[in-house]
Amino acid sequence: FLLVQLSQATSTAALDASTSHLHPGLHPVLMLLSRLRPSVQCSNLEDPLTPRAFIPFVITAAATSPHHAIRALAARALAPLVALEDLLSTCLTLLTPLSSPQPYNTMHAALLQIHSLLREHAPSLPSGSPELASLLLSFPPALMGVQAHALRGPQPVRAEFLTVCDALLTLEGKEDDCRVGPMEELKLQLMLHCKGLLQAPVSQTCAGDASCRKMAARIACQLALRGCAGE
C-alpha cells in the first residue's frame, strides 16, 4: 500500500512543478519512512517487501520537488532504506549526474540526500572498515567532479555542498592514516575555496550566505588543524 501511494505521489503529473499542490500521500509516506532505522544488511530487490523498492521513488520525490521541505524530508527518508554495503554506490548514483549542469533544485536535492546518507551511516563506519576505506578512495574524485557546478550555484546549493564535504572530513578523521590521495587533493581545493569565501564581502540579502560562511569556517578550522594550509 505504501509503495503504491509513493509511486502515485511521484508520478509526472503529481510532481508537476507548475502547481503548488502536493499528492496527499507524499508527505505521510516520506514521514513514515524517515522514522525507520538503516538496515544492517542488504535485502533482496526481488522481495516485494524490501525497503529498497522505495529508493527510486524517494530519490524522484527529492529531485523533482520545487518544495524545500519535501526535498529535505525525502533526504531523511532515503537514509534508512539504503544498506551500508550500498552506501557508496548510492552516493555515486546521486552525485554523478551533477557533473553536468542540472536545475538547482535537483542539485540541492542530491546533496541533501548524500549528506543524510553519510550522517546516518557514520556510526556504522568504524576506523579500518572496508566500507570506509572504499568511500574515502572513490567518493572524493566524484565530489571534485561536481565542485565547479555546485560552487557556482546559489548559496543554499553551495552550503549543502560544503556540508557534504564536512561530513566526509568527519569520516576521514576516524582513520589513523588520514592522508589518502584523493582526500588530500579535495582538502586543498576546499581550503582555497573556504579562504576565498570567508574573505569575500558579507552579503546581507543573499539567502544561505550565513550558513555557507559558517560551514566554510568550520571546514577551514578542520583543515588547518590537520595541517592543510592551502596556498
Short mmCIF file of C-alpha atoms in Angstrom, two decimals:
data_model
loop_
_atom_site.label_atom_id
_atom_site.label_comp_id
_atom_site.label_asym_id
_atom_site.label_seq_id
_atom_site.Cartn_x
_atom_site.Cartn_y
_atom_site.Cartn_z
CA PHE A 1 0.00 0.00 0.00
CA LEU A 2 2.74 2.48 0.97
CA LEU A 3 4.72 1.68 -2.16
CA VAL A 4 1.67 2.28 -4.34
CA GLN A 5 0.98 5.57 -2.60
CA LEU A 6 4.56 6.73 -3.10
CA SER A 7 4.55 5.61 -6.73
CA GLN A 8 1.42 7.62 -7.41
CA ALA A 9 2.74 10.62 -5.49
CA THR A 10 5.95 10.71 -7.55
CA SER A 11 4.31 10.32 -10.94
CA THR A 12 4.95 13.03 -13.53
CA ALA A 13 1.52 14.55 -13.04
CA ALA A 14 1.77 14.55 -9.25
CA LEU A 15 5.14 16.31 -9.29
CA ASP A 16 4.26 18.92 -11.88
CA ALA A 17 6.33 21.96 -10.88
CA SER A 18 3.72 24.28 -12.34
CA THR A 19 1.38 23.57 -9.44
CA SER A 20 1.88 24.10 -5.73
CA HIS A 21 -0.40 21.22 -4.81
CA LEU A 22 1.17 18.01 -3.48
CA HIS A 23 -0.21 14.50 -3.74
CA PRO A 24 -1.90 13.85 -0.36
CA GLY A 25 0.07 10.63 0.13
CA LEU A 26 3.54 12.06 -0.42
CA HIS A 27 4.25 13.74 2.91
CA PRO A 28 2.80 10.98 5.16
CA VAL A 29 4.73 8.20 3.41
CA LEU A 30 8.01 10.14 3.43
CA MET A 31 7.49 10.99 7.09
CA LEU A 32 6.91 7.33 7.95
CA LEU A 33 9.99 6.19 6.02
CA SER A 34 12.13 8.84 7.69
CA ARG A 35 11.35 7.28 11.09
CA LEU A 36 12.90 3.92 10.14
CA ARG A 37 16.41 2.86 11.02
CA PRO A 38 19.05 1.75 8.47
CA SER A 39 19.19 -1.95 7.69
CA VAL A 40 22.30 -3.82 8.79
CA GLN A 41 22.25 -5.96 5.68
CA CYS A 42 21.28 -5.64 2.04
CA SER A 43 17.86 -7.03 1.21
CA ASN A 44 16.87 -8.89 -1.93
CA LEU A 45 15.49 -6.48 -4.51
CA GLU A 46 13.11 -9.19 -5.75
CA ASP A 47 11.50 -9.40 -2.32
CA PRO A 48 8.18 -7.48 -2.59
CA LEU A 49 8.63 -6.27 1.00
CA THR A 50 12.19 -4.96 0.60
CA PRO A 51 12.77 -1.34 1.67
CA ARG A 52 14.98 -0.95 -1.39
CA ALA A 53 11.87 -0.86 -3.57
CA PHE A 54 11.11 2.60 -2.18
CA ILE A 55 14.50 4.08 -3.10
CA PRO A 56 13.84 5.17 -6.72
CA PHE A 57 10.59 6.88 -5.74
CA VAL A 58 12.16 8.69 -2.78
CA ILE A 59 15.01 9.93 -4.98
CA THR A 60 12.49 11.10 -7.57
CA ALA A 61 10.45 12.90 -4.92
CA ALA A 62 13.52 14.81 -3.79
CA ALA A 63 14.95 15.56 -7.23
CA THR A 64 11.76 16.87 -8.79
CA SER A 65 10.03 18.70 -5.96
CA PRO A 66 10.09 22.50 -6.03
CA HIS A 67 9.40 22.48 -2.28
CA HIS A 68 12.43 22.69 0.01
CA ALA A 69 10.58 20.93 2.84
CA ILE A 70 9.80 17.92 0.63
CA ARG A 71 13.39 17.68 -0.60
CA ALA A 72 14.64 17.72 2.99
CA LEU A 73 12.07 15.16 4.13
CA ALA A 74 12.86 12.87 1.19
CA ALA A 75 16.55 13.07 2.10
CA ARG A 76 15.77 11.92 5.65
CA ALA A 77 13.52 9.17 4.26
CA LEU A 78 16.22 7.81 1.96
CA ALA A 79 18.90 7.08 4.55
CA PRO A 80 17.12 4.22 6.38
CA LEU A 81 16.35 2.49 3.08
CA VAL A 82 20.00 2.18 1.99
CA ALA A 83 22.04 -0.67 3.45
CA LEU A 84 25.64 0.04 4.47
CA GLU A 85 27.03 -2.01 1.61
CA ASP A 86 25.06 0.12 -0.84
CA LEU A 87 26.17 3.44 0.67
CA LEU A 88 28.97 4.25 -1.77
CA SER A 89 27.09 3.16 -4.89
CA THR A 90 24.01 5.15 -3.88
CA CYS A 91 26.07 8.28 -3.17
CA LEU A 92 27.79 7.97 -6.54
CA THR A 93 24.45 7.42 -8.29
CA LEU A 94 23.18 10.66 -6.78
CA LEU A 95 26.39 12.60 -7.42
CA THR A 96 27.35 11.55 -10.95
CA PRO A 97 24.58 13.46 -12.81
CA LEU A 98 25.71 16.67 -11.11
CA SER A 99 28.96 16.65 -13.10
CA SER A 100 26.92 18.33 -15.86
CA PRO A 101 24.65 21.35 -15.35
CA GLN A 102 21.40 20.49 -13.56
CA PRO A 103 18.48 22.52 -12.20
CA TYR A 104 19.41 23.98 -8.84
CA ASN A 105 16.61 22.15 -7.05
CA THR A 106 17.93 18.86 -8.44
CA MET A 107 21.46 19.65 -7.28
CA HIS A 108 20.22 20.70 -3.87
CA ALA A 109 18.12 17.55 -3.51
CA ALA A 110 21.00 15.22 -4.40
CA LEU A 111 23.38 16.92 -1.97
CA LEU A 112 20.77 16.81 0.80
CA GLN A 113 20.35 13.08 0.24
CA ILE A 114 24.09 12.40 0.22
CA HIS A 115 24.53 14.36 3.44
CA SER A 116 21.71 12.41 5.06
CA LEU A 117 23.26 9.10 3.97
CA LEU A 118 26.72 10.00 5.31
CA ARG A 119 25.31 11.30 8.60
CA GLU A 120 23.02 8.32 9.18
CA HIS A 121 25.64 5.68 8.35
CA ALA A 122 28.59 7.35 10.11
CA PRO A 123 28.20 5.23 13.30
CA SER A 124 28.41 2.07 11.15
CA LEU A 125 31.71 3.10 9.54
CA PRO A 126 34.41 2.35 12.14
CA SER A 127 38.09 3.01 11.55
CA GLY A 128 39.67 0.37 9.34
CA SER A 129 36.38 -0.87 7.88
CA PRO A 130 36.47 -1.71 4.15
CA GLU A 131 33.36 0.39 3.57
CA LEU A 132 35.05 3.49 5.00
CA ALA A 133 38.23 2.85 3.03
CA SER A 134 36.28 2.49 -0.22
CA LEU A 135 34.32 5.66 0.49
CA LEU A 136 37.45 7.74 1.13
CA LEU A 137 39.09 6.44 -2.05
CA SER A 138 36.18 6.59 -4.51
CA PHE A 139 33.94 9.40 -3.36
CA PRO A 140 36.34 12.42 -3.30
CA PRO A 141 37.11 12.31 -7.07
CA ALA A 142 33.38 12.27 -7.84
CA LEU A 143 32.85 15.14 -5.42
CA MET A 144 35.58 17.19 -7.11
CA GLY A 145 33.90 16.46 -10.44
CA VAL A 146 30.77 18.36 -9.38
CA GLN A 147 32.53 21.03 -7.35
CA ALA A 148 32.61 23.64 -10.12
CA HIS A 149 28.87 23.41 -10.81
CA ALA A 150 27.92 23.27 -7.12
CA LEU A 151 30.05 26.22 -6.08
CA ARG A 152 28.66 28.35 -8.91
CA GLY A 153 25.13 27.65 -7.74
CA PRO A 154 23.03 29.70 -5.34
CA GLN A 155 24.05 29.91 -1.70
CA PRO A 156 21.82 27.02 -0.49
CA VAL A 157 23.46 24.67 -3.02
CA ARG A 158 26.94 25.89 -2.10
CA ALA A 159 26.18 25.49 1.60
CA GLU A 160 24.90 21.94 1.11
CA PHE A 161 27.95 21.01 -0.97
CA LEU A 162 30.19 22.24 1.85
CA THR A 163 28.06 20.31 4.35
CA VAL A 164 28.67 17.10 2.38
CA CYS A 165 32.40 17.85 2.34
CA ASP A 166 32.33 18.47 6.09
CA ALA A 167 30.61 15.11 6.66
CA LEU A 168 33.28 13.40 4.56
CA LEU A 169 36.05 15.13 6.53
CA THR A 170 34.46 13.93 9.77
CA LEU A 171 34.50 10.36 8.46
CA GLU A 172 38.11 10.74 7.34
CA GLY A 173 39.01 11.77 10.89
CA LYS A 174 38.21 8.24 12.04
CA GLU A 175 41.14 6.84 10.10
CA ASP A 176 44.54 6.57 11.77
CA ASP A 177 46.23 7.40 8.47
CA CYS A 178 44.21 10.31 7.06
CA ARG A 179 46.49 11.09 4.15
CA VAL A 180 44.52 9.30 1.46
CA GLY A 181 45.48 10.66 -2.00
CA PRO A 182 42.04 11.68 -3.30
CA MET A 183 41.14 13.25 0.03
CA GLU A 184 44.33 15.32 0.08
CA GLU A 185 43.50 16.93 -3.26
CA LEU A 186 39.92 17.59 -2.19
CA LYS A 187 41.11 19.18 1.07
CA LEU A 188 43.46 21.51 -0.76
CA GLN A 189 40.69 22.71 -3.08
CA LEU A 190 38.32 23.12 -0.15
CA MET A 191 40.79 25.21 1.81
CA LEU A 192 41.32 27.56 -1.13
CA HIS A 193 37.57 27.96 -1.67
CA CYS A 194 36.80 28.45 2.02
CA LYS A 195 39.50 31.10 2.37
CA GLY A 196 38.12 32.97 -0.62
CA LEU A 197 34.56 32.72 0.67
CA LEU A 198 35.46 33.98 4.14
CA GLN A 199 37.44 36.90 2.72
CA ALA A 200 34.61 38.00 0.38
CA PRO A 201 32.24 40.80 1.45
CA VAL A 202 29.32 39.66 3.57
CA SER A 203 26.00 39.62 1.73
CA GLN A 204 23.05 40.90 3.71
CA THR A 205 20.43 39.86 1.18
CA CYS A 206 21.57 36.56 -0.33
CA ALA A 207 19.70 33.55 1.07
CA GLY A 208 22.01 30.99 2.65
CA ASP A 209 25.02 33.30 2.97
CA ALA A 210 25.29 32.92 6.74
CA SER A 211 25.05 29.11 6.69
CA CYS A 212 27.53 28.97 3.81
CA ARG A 213 30.07 31.06 5.69
CA LYS A 214 29.54 29.11 8.89
CA MET A 215 30.25 25.83 7.12
CA ALA A 216 33.25 27.30 5.33
CA ALA A 217 34.68 28.44 8.67
CA ARG A 218 34.12 25.01 10.19
CA ILE A 219 35.85 23.28 7.28
CA ALA A 220 38.75 25.75 7.30
CA CYS A 221 39.30 25.08 11.01
CA GLN A 222 39.24 21.31 10.48
CA LEU A 223 41.73 21.55 7.63
CA ALA A 224 44.03 23.92 9.49
CA LEU A 225 44.16 21.50 12.44
CA ARG A 226 45.13 18.75 10.01
CA GLY A 227 47.95 20.81 8.52
CA CYS A 228 46.27 21.78 5.25
CA ALA A 229 47.06 25.46 4.76
CA GLY A 230 46.34 25.87 1.05
CA GLU A 231 48.22 28.45 -0.97
#
